[in-house]
CSV table of C-alpha atoms (C1' of nucleotides) in Angstrom, one decimal:
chain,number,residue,atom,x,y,z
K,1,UNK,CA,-1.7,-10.7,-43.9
K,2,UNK,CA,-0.3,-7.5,-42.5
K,3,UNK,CA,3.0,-8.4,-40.3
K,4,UNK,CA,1.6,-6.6,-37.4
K,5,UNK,CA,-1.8,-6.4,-36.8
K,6,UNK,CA,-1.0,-6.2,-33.2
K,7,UNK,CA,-1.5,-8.6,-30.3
K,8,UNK,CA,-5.0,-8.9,-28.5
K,9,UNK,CA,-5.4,-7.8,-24.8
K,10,UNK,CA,-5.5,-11.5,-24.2
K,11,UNK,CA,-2.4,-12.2,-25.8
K,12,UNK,CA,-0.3,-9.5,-23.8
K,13,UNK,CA,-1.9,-11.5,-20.5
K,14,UNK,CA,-1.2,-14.9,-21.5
K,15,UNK,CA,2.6,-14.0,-22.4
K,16,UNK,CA,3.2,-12.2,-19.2
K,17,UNK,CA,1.2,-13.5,-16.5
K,18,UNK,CA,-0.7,-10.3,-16.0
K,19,UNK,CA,-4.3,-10.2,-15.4
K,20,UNK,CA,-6.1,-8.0,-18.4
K,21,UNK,CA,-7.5,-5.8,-16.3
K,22,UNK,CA,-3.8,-5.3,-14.8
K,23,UNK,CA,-3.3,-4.4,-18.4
K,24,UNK,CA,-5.9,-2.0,-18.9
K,25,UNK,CA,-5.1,-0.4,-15.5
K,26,UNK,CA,-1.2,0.5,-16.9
K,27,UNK,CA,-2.7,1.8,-19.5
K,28,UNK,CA,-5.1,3.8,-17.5
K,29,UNK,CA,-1.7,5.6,-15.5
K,30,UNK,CA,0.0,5.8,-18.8
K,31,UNK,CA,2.0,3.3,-19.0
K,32,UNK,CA,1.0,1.6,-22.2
K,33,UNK,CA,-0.3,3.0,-25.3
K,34,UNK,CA,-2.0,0.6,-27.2
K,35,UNK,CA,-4.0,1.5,-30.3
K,36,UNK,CA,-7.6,0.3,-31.2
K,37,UNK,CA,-8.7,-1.9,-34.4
K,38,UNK,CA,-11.3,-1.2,-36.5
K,39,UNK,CA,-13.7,-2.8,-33.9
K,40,UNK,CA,-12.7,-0.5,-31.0
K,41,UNK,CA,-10.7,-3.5,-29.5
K,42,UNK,CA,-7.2,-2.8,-28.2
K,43,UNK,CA,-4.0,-4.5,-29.7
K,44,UNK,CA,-0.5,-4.1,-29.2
K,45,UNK,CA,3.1,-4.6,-30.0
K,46,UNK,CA,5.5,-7.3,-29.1
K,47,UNK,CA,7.7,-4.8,-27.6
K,48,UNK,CA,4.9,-4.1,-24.8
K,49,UNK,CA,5.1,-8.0,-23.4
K,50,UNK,CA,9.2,-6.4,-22.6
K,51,UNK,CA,7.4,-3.1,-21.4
K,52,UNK,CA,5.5,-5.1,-19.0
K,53,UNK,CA,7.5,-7.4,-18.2
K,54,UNK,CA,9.7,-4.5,-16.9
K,55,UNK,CA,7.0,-3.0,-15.0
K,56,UNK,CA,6.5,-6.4,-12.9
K,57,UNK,CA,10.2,-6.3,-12.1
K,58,UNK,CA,10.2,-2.3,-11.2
K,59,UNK,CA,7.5,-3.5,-9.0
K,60,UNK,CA,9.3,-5.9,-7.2
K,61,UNK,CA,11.9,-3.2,-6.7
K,62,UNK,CA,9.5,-1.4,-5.0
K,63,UNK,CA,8.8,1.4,-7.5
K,64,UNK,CA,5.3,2.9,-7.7
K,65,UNK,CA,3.4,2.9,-11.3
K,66,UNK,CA,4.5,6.7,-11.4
K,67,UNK,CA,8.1,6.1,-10.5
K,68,UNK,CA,8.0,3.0,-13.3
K,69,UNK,CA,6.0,5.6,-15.7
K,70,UNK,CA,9.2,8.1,-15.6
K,71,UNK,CA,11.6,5.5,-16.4
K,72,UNK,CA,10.2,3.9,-19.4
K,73,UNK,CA,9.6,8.0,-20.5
K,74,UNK,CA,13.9,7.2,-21.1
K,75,UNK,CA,12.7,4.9,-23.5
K,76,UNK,CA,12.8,5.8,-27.8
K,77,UNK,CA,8.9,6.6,-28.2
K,78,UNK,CA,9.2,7.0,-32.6
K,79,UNK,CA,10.7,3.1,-32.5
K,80,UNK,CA,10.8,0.0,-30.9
K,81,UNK,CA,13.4,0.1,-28.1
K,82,UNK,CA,16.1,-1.5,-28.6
K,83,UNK,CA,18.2,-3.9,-26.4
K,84,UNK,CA,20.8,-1.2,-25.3
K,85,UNK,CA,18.0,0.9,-24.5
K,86,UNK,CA,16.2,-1.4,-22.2
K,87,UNK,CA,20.3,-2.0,-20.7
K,88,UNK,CA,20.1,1.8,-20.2
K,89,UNK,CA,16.8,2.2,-18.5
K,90,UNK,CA,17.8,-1.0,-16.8
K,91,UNK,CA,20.5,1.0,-14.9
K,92,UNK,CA,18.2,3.5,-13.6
K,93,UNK,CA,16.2,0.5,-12.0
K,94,UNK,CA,19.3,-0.5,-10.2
K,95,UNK,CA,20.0,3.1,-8.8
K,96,UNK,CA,16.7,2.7,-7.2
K,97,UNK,CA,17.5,-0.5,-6.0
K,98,UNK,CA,21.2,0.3,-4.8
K,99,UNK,CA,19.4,3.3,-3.0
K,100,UNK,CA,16.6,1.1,-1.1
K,101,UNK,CA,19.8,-1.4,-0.1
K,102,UNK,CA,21.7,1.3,1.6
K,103,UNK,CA,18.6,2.7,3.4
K,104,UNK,CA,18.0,-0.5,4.7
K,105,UNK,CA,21.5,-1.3,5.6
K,106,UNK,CA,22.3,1.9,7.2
K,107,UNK,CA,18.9,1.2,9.2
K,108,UNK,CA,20.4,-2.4,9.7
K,109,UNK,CA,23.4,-0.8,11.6
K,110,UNK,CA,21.5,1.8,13.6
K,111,UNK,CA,19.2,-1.5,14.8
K,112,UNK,CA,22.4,-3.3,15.5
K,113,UNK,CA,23.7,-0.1,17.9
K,114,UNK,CA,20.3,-0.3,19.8
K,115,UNK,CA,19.6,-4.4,20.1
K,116,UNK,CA,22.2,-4.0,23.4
K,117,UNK,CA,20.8,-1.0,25.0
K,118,UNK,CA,16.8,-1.8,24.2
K,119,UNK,CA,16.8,1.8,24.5
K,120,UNK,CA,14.5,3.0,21.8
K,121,UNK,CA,14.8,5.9,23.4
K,122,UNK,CA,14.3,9.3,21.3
K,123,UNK,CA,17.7,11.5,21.8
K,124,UNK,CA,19.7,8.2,21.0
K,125,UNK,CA,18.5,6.4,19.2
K,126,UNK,CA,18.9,7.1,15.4
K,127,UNK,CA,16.2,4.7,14.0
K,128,UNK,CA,13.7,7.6,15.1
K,129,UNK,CA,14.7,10.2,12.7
K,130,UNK,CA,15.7,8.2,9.5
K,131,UNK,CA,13.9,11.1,7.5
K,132,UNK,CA,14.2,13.3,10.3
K,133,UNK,CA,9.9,12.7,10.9
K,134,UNK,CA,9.9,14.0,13.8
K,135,UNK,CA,10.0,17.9,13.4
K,136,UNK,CA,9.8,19.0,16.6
K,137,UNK,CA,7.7,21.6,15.4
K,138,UNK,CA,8.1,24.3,18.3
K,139,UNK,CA,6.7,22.5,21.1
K,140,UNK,CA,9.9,21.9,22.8
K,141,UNK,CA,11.8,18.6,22.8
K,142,UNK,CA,10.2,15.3,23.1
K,143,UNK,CA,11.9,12.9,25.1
K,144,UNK,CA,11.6,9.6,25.6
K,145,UNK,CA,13.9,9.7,28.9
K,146,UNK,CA,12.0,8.8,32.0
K,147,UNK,CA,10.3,6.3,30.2
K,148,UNK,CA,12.0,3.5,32.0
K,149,UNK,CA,10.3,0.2,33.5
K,150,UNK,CA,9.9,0.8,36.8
K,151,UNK,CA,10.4,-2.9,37.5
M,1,UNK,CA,-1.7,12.2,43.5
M,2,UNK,CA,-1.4,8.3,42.4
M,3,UNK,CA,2.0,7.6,40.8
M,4,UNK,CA,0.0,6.7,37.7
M,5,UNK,CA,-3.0,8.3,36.5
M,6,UNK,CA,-2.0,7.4,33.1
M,7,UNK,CA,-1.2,9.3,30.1
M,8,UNK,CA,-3.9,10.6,28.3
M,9,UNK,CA,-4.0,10.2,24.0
M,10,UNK,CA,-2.3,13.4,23.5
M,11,UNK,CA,-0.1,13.0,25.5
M,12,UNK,CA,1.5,10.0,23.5
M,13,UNK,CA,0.5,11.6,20.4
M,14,UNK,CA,3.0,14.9,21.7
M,15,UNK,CA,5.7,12.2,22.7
M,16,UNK,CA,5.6,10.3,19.3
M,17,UNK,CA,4.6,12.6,17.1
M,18,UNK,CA,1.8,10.2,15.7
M,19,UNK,CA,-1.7,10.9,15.5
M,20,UNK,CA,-4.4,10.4,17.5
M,21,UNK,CA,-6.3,8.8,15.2
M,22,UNK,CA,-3.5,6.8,14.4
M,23,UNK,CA,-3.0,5.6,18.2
M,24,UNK,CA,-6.6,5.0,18.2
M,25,UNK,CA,-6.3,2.9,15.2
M,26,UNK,CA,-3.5,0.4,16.2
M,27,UNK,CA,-5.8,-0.4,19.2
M,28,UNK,CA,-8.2,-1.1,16.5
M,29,UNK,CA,-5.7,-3.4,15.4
M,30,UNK,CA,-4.7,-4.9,18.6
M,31,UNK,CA,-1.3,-3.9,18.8
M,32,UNK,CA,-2.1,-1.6,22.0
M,33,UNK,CA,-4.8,-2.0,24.9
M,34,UNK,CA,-4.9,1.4,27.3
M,35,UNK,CA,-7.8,1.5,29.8
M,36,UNK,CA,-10.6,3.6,30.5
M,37,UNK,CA,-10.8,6.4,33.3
M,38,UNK,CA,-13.8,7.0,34.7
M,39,UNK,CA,-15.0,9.0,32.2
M,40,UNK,CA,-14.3,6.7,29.8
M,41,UNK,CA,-11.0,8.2,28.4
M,42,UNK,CA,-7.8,6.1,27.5
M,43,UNK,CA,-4.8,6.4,29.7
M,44,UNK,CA,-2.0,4.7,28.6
M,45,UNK,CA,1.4,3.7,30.5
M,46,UNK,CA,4.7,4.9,29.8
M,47,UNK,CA,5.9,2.2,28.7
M,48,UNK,CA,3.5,2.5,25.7
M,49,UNK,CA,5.2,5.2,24.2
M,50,UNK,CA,8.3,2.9,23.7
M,51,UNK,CA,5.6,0.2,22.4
M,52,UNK,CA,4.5,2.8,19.5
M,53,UNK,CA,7.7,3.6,19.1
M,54,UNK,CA,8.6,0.4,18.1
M,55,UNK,CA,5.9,-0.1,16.3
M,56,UNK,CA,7.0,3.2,14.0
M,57,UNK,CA,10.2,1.3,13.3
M,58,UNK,CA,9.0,-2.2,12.4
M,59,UNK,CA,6.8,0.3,9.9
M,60,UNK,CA,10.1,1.7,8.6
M,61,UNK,CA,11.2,-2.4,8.1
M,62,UNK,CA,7.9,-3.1,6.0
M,63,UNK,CA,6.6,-4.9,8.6
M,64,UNK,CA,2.9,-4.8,8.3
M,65,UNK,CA,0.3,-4.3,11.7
M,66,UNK,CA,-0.3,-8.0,12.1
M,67,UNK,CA,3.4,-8.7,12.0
M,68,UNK,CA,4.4,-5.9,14.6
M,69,UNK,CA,1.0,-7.3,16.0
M,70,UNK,CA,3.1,-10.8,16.4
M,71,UNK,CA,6.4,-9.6,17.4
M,72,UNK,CA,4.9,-7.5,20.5
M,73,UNK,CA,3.2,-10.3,21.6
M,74,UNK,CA,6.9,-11.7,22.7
M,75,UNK,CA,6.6,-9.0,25.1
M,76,UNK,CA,5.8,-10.1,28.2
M,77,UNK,CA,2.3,-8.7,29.6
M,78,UNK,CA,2.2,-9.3,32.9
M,79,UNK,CA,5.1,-6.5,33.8
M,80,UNK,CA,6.5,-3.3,32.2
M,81,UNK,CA,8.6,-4.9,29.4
M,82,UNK,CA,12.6,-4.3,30.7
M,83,UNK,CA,15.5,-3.5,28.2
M,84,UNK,CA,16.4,-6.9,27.8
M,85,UNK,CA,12.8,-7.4,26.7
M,86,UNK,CA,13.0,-4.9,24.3
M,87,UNK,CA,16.4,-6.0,22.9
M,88,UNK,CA,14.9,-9.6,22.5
M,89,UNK,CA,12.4,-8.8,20.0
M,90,UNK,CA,15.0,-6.0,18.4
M,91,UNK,CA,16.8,-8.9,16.9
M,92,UNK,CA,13.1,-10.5,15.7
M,93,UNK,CA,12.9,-7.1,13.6
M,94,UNK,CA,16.7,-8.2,12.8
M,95,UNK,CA,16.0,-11.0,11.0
M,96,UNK,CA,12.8,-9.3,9.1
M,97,UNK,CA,15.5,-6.8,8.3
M,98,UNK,CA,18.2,-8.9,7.2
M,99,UNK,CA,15.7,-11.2,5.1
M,100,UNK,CA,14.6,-8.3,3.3
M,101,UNK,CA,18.1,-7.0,2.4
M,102,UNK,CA,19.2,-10.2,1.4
M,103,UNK,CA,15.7,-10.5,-1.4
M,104,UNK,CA,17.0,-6.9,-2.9
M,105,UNK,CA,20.9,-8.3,-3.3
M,106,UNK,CA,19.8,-11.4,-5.1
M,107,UNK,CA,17.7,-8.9,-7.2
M,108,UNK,CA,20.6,-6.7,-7.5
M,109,UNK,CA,22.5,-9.6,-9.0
M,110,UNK,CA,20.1,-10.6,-10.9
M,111,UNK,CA,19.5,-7.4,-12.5
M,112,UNK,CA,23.2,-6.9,-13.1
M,113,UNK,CA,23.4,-10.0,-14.9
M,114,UNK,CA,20.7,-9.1,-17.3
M,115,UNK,CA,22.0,-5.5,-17.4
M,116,UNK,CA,24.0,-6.1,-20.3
M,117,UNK,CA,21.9,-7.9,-22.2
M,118,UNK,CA,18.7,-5.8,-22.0
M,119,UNK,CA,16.6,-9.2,-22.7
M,120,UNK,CA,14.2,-9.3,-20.1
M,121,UNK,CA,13.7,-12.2,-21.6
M,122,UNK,CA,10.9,-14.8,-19.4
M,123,UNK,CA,13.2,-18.0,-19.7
M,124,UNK,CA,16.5,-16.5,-19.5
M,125,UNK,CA,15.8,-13.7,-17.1
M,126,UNK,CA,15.5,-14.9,-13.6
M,127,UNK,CA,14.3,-11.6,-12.5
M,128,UNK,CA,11.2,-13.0,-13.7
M,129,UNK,CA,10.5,-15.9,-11.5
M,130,UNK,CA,11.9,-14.8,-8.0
M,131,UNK,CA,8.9,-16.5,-6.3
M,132,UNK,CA,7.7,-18.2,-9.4
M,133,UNK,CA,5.5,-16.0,-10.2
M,134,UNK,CA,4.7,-17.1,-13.3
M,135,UNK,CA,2.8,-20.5,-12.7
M,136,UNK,CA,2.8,-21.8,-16.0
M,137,UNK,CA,-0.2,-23.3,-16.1
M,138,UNK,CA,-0.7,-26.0,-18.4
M,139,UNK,CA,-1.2,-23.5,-21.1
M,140,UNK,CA,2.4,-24.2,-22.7
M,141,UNK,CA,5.6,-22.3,-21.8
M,142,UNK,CA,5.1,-18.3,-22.6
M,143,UNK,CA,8.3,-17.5,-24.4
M,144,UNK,CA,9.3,-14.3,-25.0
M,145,UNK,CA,12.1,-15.1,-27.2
M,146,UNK,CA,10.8,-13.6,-30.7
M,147,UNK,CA,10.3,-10.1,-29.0
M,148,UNK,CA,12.2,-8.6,-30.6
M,149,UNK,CA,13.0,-5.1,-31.9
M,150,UNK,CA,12.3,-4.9,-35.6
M,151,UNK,CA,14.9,-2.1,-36.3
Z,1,DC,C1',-20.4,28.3,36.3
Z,2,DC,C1',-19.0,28.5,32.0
Z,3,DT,C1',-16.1,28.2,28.3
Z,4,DT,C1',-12.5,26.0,25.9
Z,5,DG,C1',-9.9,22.3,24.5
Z,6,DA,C1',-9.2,17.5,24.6
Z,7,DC,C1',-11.6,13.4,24.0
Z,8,DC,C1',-15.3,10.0,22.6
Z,9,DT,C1',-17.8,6.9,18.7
Z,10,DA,C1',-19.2,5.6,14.2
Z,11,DA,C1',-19.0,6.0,9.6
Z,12,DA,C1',-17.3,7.7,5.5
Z,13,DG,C1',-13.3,9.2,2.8
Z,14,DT,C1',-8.4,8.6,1.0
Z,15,DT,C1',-4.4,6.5,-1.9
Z,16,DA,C1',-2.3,2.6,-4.4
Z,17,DG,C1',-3.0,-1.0,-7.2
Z,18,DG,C1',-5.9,-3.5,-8.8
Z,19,DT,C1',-10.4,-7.0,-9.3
Z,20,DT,C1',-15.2,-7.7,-10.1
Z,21,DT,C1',-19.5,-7.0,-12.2
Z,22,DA,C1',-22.9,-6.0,-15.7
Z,23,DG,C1',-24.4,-5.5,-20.0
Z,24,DA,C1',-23.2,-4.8,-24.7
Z,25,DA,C1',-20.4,-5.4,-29.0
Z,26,DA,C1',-16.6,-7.7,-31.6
Z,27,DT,C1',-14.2,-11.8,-33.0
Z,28,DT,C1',-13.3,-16.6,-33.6
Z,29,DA,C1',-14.6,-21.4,-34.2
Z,30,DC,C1',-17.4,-24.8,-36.1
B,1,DG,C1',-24.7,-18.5,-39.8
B,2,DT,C1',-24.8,-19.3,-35.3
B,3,DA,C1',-22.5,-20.2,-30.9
B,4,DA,C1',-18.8,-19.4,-27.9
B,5,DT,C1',-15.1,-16.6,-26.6
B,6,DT,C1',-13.0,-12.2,-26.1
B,7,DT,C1',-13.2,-7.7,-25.5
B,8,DC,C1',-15.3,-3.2,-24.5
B,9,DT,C1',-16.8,0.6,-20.8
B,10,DA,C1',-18.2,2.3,-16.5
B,11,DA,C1',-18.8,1.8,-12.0
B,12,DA,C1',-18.4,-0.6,-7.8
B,13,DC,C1',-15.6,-3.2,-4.7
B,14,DC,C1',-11.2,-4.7,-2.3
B,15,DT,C1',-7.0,-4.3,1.3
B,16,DA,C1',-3.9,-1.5,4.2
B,17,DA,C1',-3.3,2.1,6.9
B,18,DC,C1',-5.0,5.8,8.1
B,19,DT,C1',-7.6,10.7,8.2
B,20,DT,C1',-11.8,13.3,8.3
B,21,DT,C1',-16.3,14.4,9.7
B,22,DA,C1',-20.3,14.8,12.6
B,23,DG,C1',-22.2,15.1,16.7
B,24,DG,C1',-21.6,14.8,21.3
B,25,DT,C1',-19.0,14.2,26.2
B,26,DC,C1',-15.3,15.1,29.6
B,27,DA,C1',-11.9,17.9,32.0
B,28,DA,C1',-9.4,22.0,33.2
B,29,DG,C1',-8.9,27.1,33.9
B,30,DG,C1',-10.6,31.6,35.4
DNA sequence: CCTTGACCTAAAGTTAGGTTTAGAAATTAC
DNA sequence: GTAATTTCTAAACCTAACTTTAGGTCAAGG
């Protein structure tokens, strides 16, 4: 009785909600590495129900599977991680998360400056050009002026 | 010379620097209804480049098509929306804003509080369970107390 | 009038993040 | 030892929000 021969796909899915094809998808965008037993059947550490578990809340953060793939490359990959190390990757999640916050709050204000006017109207109104999408590539400016009820 | 012909699809495409598929498509969807010329072209008003302009910042709020969908339907139809219609349903994509910011701050806390730990543990960690994910389902709690690092 | 560019429709393709299906092989339970 | 459960792979399917393609029509300029 070996004390590891790894957890079944199963297992991982029962522990963490996940559906095992979820599973097998992560894996799929490298973000799990499971290894096989003699029957060709995958099986995994206990550390990987953390691993997961992480990936559900980097989701909820809004970070895509390759955003969540970077982070856990900060993890240890010749041992287990250990709790200081999921505390440091943890960290990097809340950059993300204190970046998404201020987007939304500095979009929060610009909304608030344009509720009075209902302007919406391209040369003032900041919500337009959060990422400066607009590029005004060459054809000369586009205004939104003129564009008034006629009521 | 009519006061209003209309504005063909380019036109708005030029103005708001979207696509003309992409105009074509949130008709598809309902969120805009131009009419026909007689050769069967859509013109559009004015006031519809405001309406897709609004509809590009709602997208910036993570409001999907059906929402924006909803919220334009506060518009009124039978006249050119005025300001004050526009700054009415500016506060409806207020409170999508501020419900949003206020799920990522309760994250944010949550994730500070676990921070120092590094658990990510399912029954402490209630970064698990924001919405109750994790319906338990008769099959026994799912602990993951036990995970943890062997070194 | 004729050409060019803008426009039309319908259908298929795209990306992200998965799920479903089908048929076969491995494992577990009795 | 057999039956039931789990797992395997590959490929197809799903939603959202579009874009691309194909094949044709409309409109504007010279």
């Amino acid at each position: 009785m070996a004390v590891s021969e790894g957890l079944p796909i199963g297992a991982l899915a029962g522990r963490t909600g996940l559906a095992v094809s979820a599973i097998r998808y992560y894996e799929s965008q490298g973000l799990l590495k499971p290894w096989r037993n003699a029957g060709g059947q995958r099986r995994y550490q206990r550390a990987d129900i953390r691993r997961l578990s992480f990936i559900m809340i980097a989701q909820q953060f809004g970070l895509s599977l390759p955003d969540i793939r970077e982070v856990l490359a900060g993890l240890p990959n010749n041992r287990t991680p250990t709790p200081k190390d999921w505390a440091r990757i943890g960290e990097l999640l809340r950059d993300h998360l204190d970046a998404r916050i201020d987007t939304l709050l500095r979009l929060r204000d610009n909304l608030d400056g344009c509720i009075g006017c209902g302007c919406l109207s391209l040369p003032k109104c900041k919500l337009y050009n959060p990422d400066d999408t607009a590029k005004a590539k060459g054809s000369g400016p586009r205004y939104l002026l003129g564009d008034r009820p006629e009521v």
